[in-house]
XYZ file of C-alpha atoms in Angstrom:
258
model
C 1.882 -17.294 -15.936
C -0.237 -14.156 -16.009
C -0.261 -13.005 -19.628
C 1.442 -9.334 -19.717
C 0.620 -6.339 -21.816
C 3.214 -6.299 -24.618
C 3.332 -2.435 -24.968
C 4.460 -2.276 -21.529
C 8.134 -2.292 -21.504
C 10.169 -3.489 -18.024
C 11.021 -0.657 -16.296
C 7.611 1.218 -16.752
C 4.868 1.750 -18.636
C 3.971 4.982 -19.738
C 3.752 4.691 -23.634
C 0.317 3.218 -24.239
C -2.725 2.806 -22.442
C -2.818 -0.685 -20.030
C -5.370 -3.239 -20.354
C -7.248 -4.608 -17.175
C -6.255 -7.547 -15.635
C -7.971 -10.862 -17.086
C -11.169 -11.625 -15.240
C -10.164 -15.266 -14.572
C -6.710 -15.052 -14.579
C -5.272 -18.513 -16.352
C -2.475 -19.334 -13.510
C -2.422 -19.986 -10.117
C -2.360 -16.536 -8.375
C -1.553 -14.877 -5.150
C -3.106 -11.730 -4.267
C -1.489 -8.504 -2.928
C -3.783 -5.935 -1.849
C -2.535 -2.075 -0.970
C -5.586 -0.275 1.546
C -5.651 3.271 0.879
C -7.015 4.173 -2.387
C -6.952 0.974 -3.609
C -9.726 -0.995 -1.300
C -10.865 2.161 0.192
C -11.396 5.385 -0.694
C -9.224 8.045 0.058
C -10.072 10.688 2.789
C -8.807 13.831 4.371
C -7.556 11.829 7.213
C -6.246 8.721 8.136
C -8.960 8.032 10.772
C -11.707 9.409 8.299
C -11.398 6.659 6.214
C -14.736 4.417 5.699
C -14.747 0.682 5.118
C -18.014 -0.377 3.587
C -19.735 -3.091 5.301
C -19.395 -6.084 1.734
C -15.487 -4.781 2.075
C -14.752 -7.729 5.019
C -17.123 -10.183 3.570
C -15.107 -9.774 -0.237
C -11.819 -10.243 1.796
C -12.992 -13.561 3.284
C -14.353 -14.877 -0.043
C -11.355 -14.479 -1.683
C -9.118 -15.572 1.186
C -11.218 -19.013 0.512
C -11.346 -19.095 -3.547
C -7.639 -18.348 -3.197
C -6.772 -21.029 -0.380
C -5.011 -18.487 1.601
C -2.977 -17.083 -1.192
C -4.107 -13.547 -0.193
C -2.010 -10.834 1.578
C -2.552 -6.926 2.842
C 0.824 -4.730 1.858
C 0.050 -1.031 3.569
C 2.008 1.861 4.786
C -0.460 2.065 7.534
C 0.398 0.073 11.081
C -1.022 -3.752 10.354
C -2.971 -3.501 13.937
C -4.883 -0.523 12.431
C -6.007 -2.433 9.084
C -6.327 -5.363 10.929
C -9.251 -3.368 13.641
C -10.527 -1.428 10.450
C -11.204 -4.446 8.911
C -12.682 -6.564 11.472
C -11.658 -10.494 12.165
C -9.155 -11.558 9.500
C -6.780 -14.315 9.114
C -4.654 -13.400 6.099
C -1.645 -11.468 6.528
C -1.024 -7.867 6.822
C 2.430 -6.305 5.766
C 2.033 -2.937 7.455
C 4.544 0.016 7.574
C 5.558 -0.175 4.126
C 6.693 -3.979 4.540
C 8.304 -3.557 7.770
C 5.739 -5.171 10.030
C 4.077 -8.486 9.659
C 1.006 -9.849 11.406
C -0.377 -13.289 10.838
C -3.559 -14.542 12.398
C -3.404 -11.871 14.851
C 0.361 -12.068 15.936
C 2.114 -9.336 14.853
C 6.159 -9.109 14.273
C 7.677 -5.679 14.439
C 10.877 -4.336 14.778
C 11.417 -1.925 17.630
C 10.242 1.913 16.948
C 13.320 3.837 16.354
C 13.903 6.736 18.892
C 14.434 9.356 16.264
C 10.960 8.904 15.412
C 10.300 11.268 18.092
C 12.078 14.110 16.842
C 10.708 13.749 13.473
C 7.385 13.835 15.094
C 7.836 17.013 17.341
C 9.966 18.541 14.239
C 6.591 18.099 11.961
C 4.525 18.766 14.868
C 6.344 22.517 15.177
C 6.000 22.550 11.300
C 2.304 21.938 11.178
C 1.235 24.188 13.948
C 1.970 27.078 11.655
C -0.275 25.749 8.848
C -3.627 25.003 9.455
C -4.650 22.145 7.577
C -1.666 20.190 7.458
C -1.798 16.910 9.506
C 0.886 14.747 11.268
C 0.203 11.306 11.777
C 2.444 9.268 14.047
C 2.448 5.731 12.829
C 4.154 2.078 14.821
C 7.419 2.881 12.345
C 7.044 6.087 11.104
C 6.126 9.775 10.920
C 3.841 11.274 8.165
C 3.164 15.148 7.231
C -0.064 14.787 4.934
C -0.874 18.213 2.925
C -3.945 17.245 1.038
C -6.051 20.115 2.601
C -2.828 22.410 2.038
C -1.634 21.288 -1.713
C 0.423 24.525 -1.497
C 2.523 23.351 1.070
C 3.974 20.030 -0.830
C 7.141 21.558 -1.894
C 7.739 22.416 1.953
C 6.663 19.315 3.612
C 9.034 17.300 1.418
C 11.716 19.572 1.724
C 11.240 19.440 5.831
C 11.143 15.797 5.137
C 14.432 15.515 3.468
C 15.981 18.047 5.948
C 14.794 15.705 8.916
C 15.906 12.595 7.215
C 20.143 12.459 6.946
C 20.672 13.757 10.682
C 18.334 11.328 12.024
C 19.149 8.465 10.082
C 15.596 8.224 8.653
C 13.848 7.110 5.184
C 11.734 9.715 2.930
C 8.888 8.096 1.500
C 6.333 10.329 -0.296
C 3.146 9.564 -1.715
C 0.025 10.713 -2.434
C -0.160 14.511 -0.532
C 2.066 13.179 2.005
C 5.663 13.246 2.955
C 6.609 10.505 5.554
C 9.691 9.479 7.384
C 10.351 5.995 8.618
C 12.934 3.214 9.275
C 15.049 2.188 6.037
C 15.259 -1.404 5.247
C 11.866 -2.646 4.163
C 9.331 -1.720 1.502
C 5.959 -3.652 -0.221
C 8.779 -5.289 -2.885
C 10.649 -6.829 0.394
C 7.348 -7.738 2.166
C 6.026 -9.348 -1.237
C 8.597 -11.312 -1.740
C 9.132 -12.564 1.696
C 5.204 -13.733 1.698
C 5.893 -15.293 -1.565
C 8.111 -17.504 0.178
C 5.281 -18.999 2.482
C 4.178 -22.519 1.714
C 0.874 -21.233 0.367
C 1.925 -19.518 -2.020
C 5.142 -20.512 -3.235
C 5.167 -21.288 -6.776
C 2.489 -19.437 -7.637
C 1.874 -15.574 -9.772
C 1.926 -12.638 -7.754
C -0.381 -9.729 -8.888
C -0.351 -6.642 -6.790
C -2.961 -3.936 -6.677
C -1.847 -0.449 -5.643
C -2.254 2.933 -6.404
C 0.373 5.050 -5.041
C 4.333 5.321 -5.778
C 4.915 3.696 -2.309
C 3.555 0.534 -4.470
C 5.978 0.833 -7.355
C 8.511 -1.436 -5.098
C 5.651 -4.403 -5.005
C 5.216 -3.955 -8.983
C 8.494 -4.683 -9.674
C 9.138 -7.385 -7.171
C 5.587 -8.925 -8.717
C 6.904 -8.693 -11.945
C 10.261 -10.220 -11.106
C 8.405 -13.532 -9.752
C 6.349 -13.851 -12.740
C 3.502 -11.970 -12.021
C 2.345 -8.316 -12.214
C 1.211 -4.978 -10.563
C -2.237 -3.395 -11.380
C -2.087 0.459 -10.802
C -5.251 1.752 -9.568
C -6.671 5.220 -10.649
C -5.118 7.533 -13.266
C -2.666 6.336 -15.797
C 0.975 7.087 -15.013
C 4.196 6.472 -15.782
C 4.307 2.876 -13.922
C 5.790 -0.600 -13.538
C 2.422 -2.174 -13.480
C 1.306 -4.308 -16.442
C -2.136 -3.633 -15.626
C -4.840 -1.167 -14.577
C -8.082 -0.698 -13.181
C -9.766 3.323 -12.855
C -11.031 3.470 -9.121
C -11.490 1.664 -5.984
C -15.097 0.840 -7.437
C -13.695 -1.070 -10.106
C -11.304 -3.168 -7.674
C -14.437 -4.091 -5.771
C -15.886 -5.312 -8.952
C -12.978 -7.166 -10.470
C -12.505 -8.942 -6.914
C -15.867 -9.869 -6.646
C -15.198 -11.680 -10.148
C -12.341 -13.492 -8.968
C -14.348 -14.221 -6.230
C -16.753 -16.005 -7.481
C -14.744 -17.653 -10.313
């Protein structure tokens, strides 16, 4: 098992500084990675994200080093992330765990028709507030307020007001309020992937930066592994922390070469 921090009690770690994850974990691990804010820097808009040239090669080397025990867990559509990274063979759980893409084949539930109503309402709201960005996803719709932080409360209130009558789930994150179909999250995706032959019996490590990653941290811990928070310290179920995307890349490089 991965050795956990003694000052990070189950259910949250806000009483002490979290250690960095071990450079050479002493057990057979499976590696789960968030995308935005973990592998790539956050951008003003989702379509402006920059994937550095070394990243796809690094992920490929990790896939080889871990004998296929690697997957991405992202709020983006799975096909979108695969397109950004190029030809990848390892699994991508997209739309907060509702989609699963393996070897180019995508398994996804039908898009709820209610999302079209939510999309229209968010677009009307954003049209009156220049700087707000509405993103349509395969199984969700997101209202980004990174360029209008003063509208945070109004954006979240709108998402909550739309959720109940439309039967959708509110998902908040870094400068975003999202509506999506209920029934899946990054924790459920991690558990499903850990039941695959190549990962079964291994120790899961999940790296993520946002509140949307907390279910994955909890699932990893429940299965004998740990979460790794990326970015500033905060209350979290993670047991380790890395300061930045650059620190994530450096740690992954060490893991790929171990």
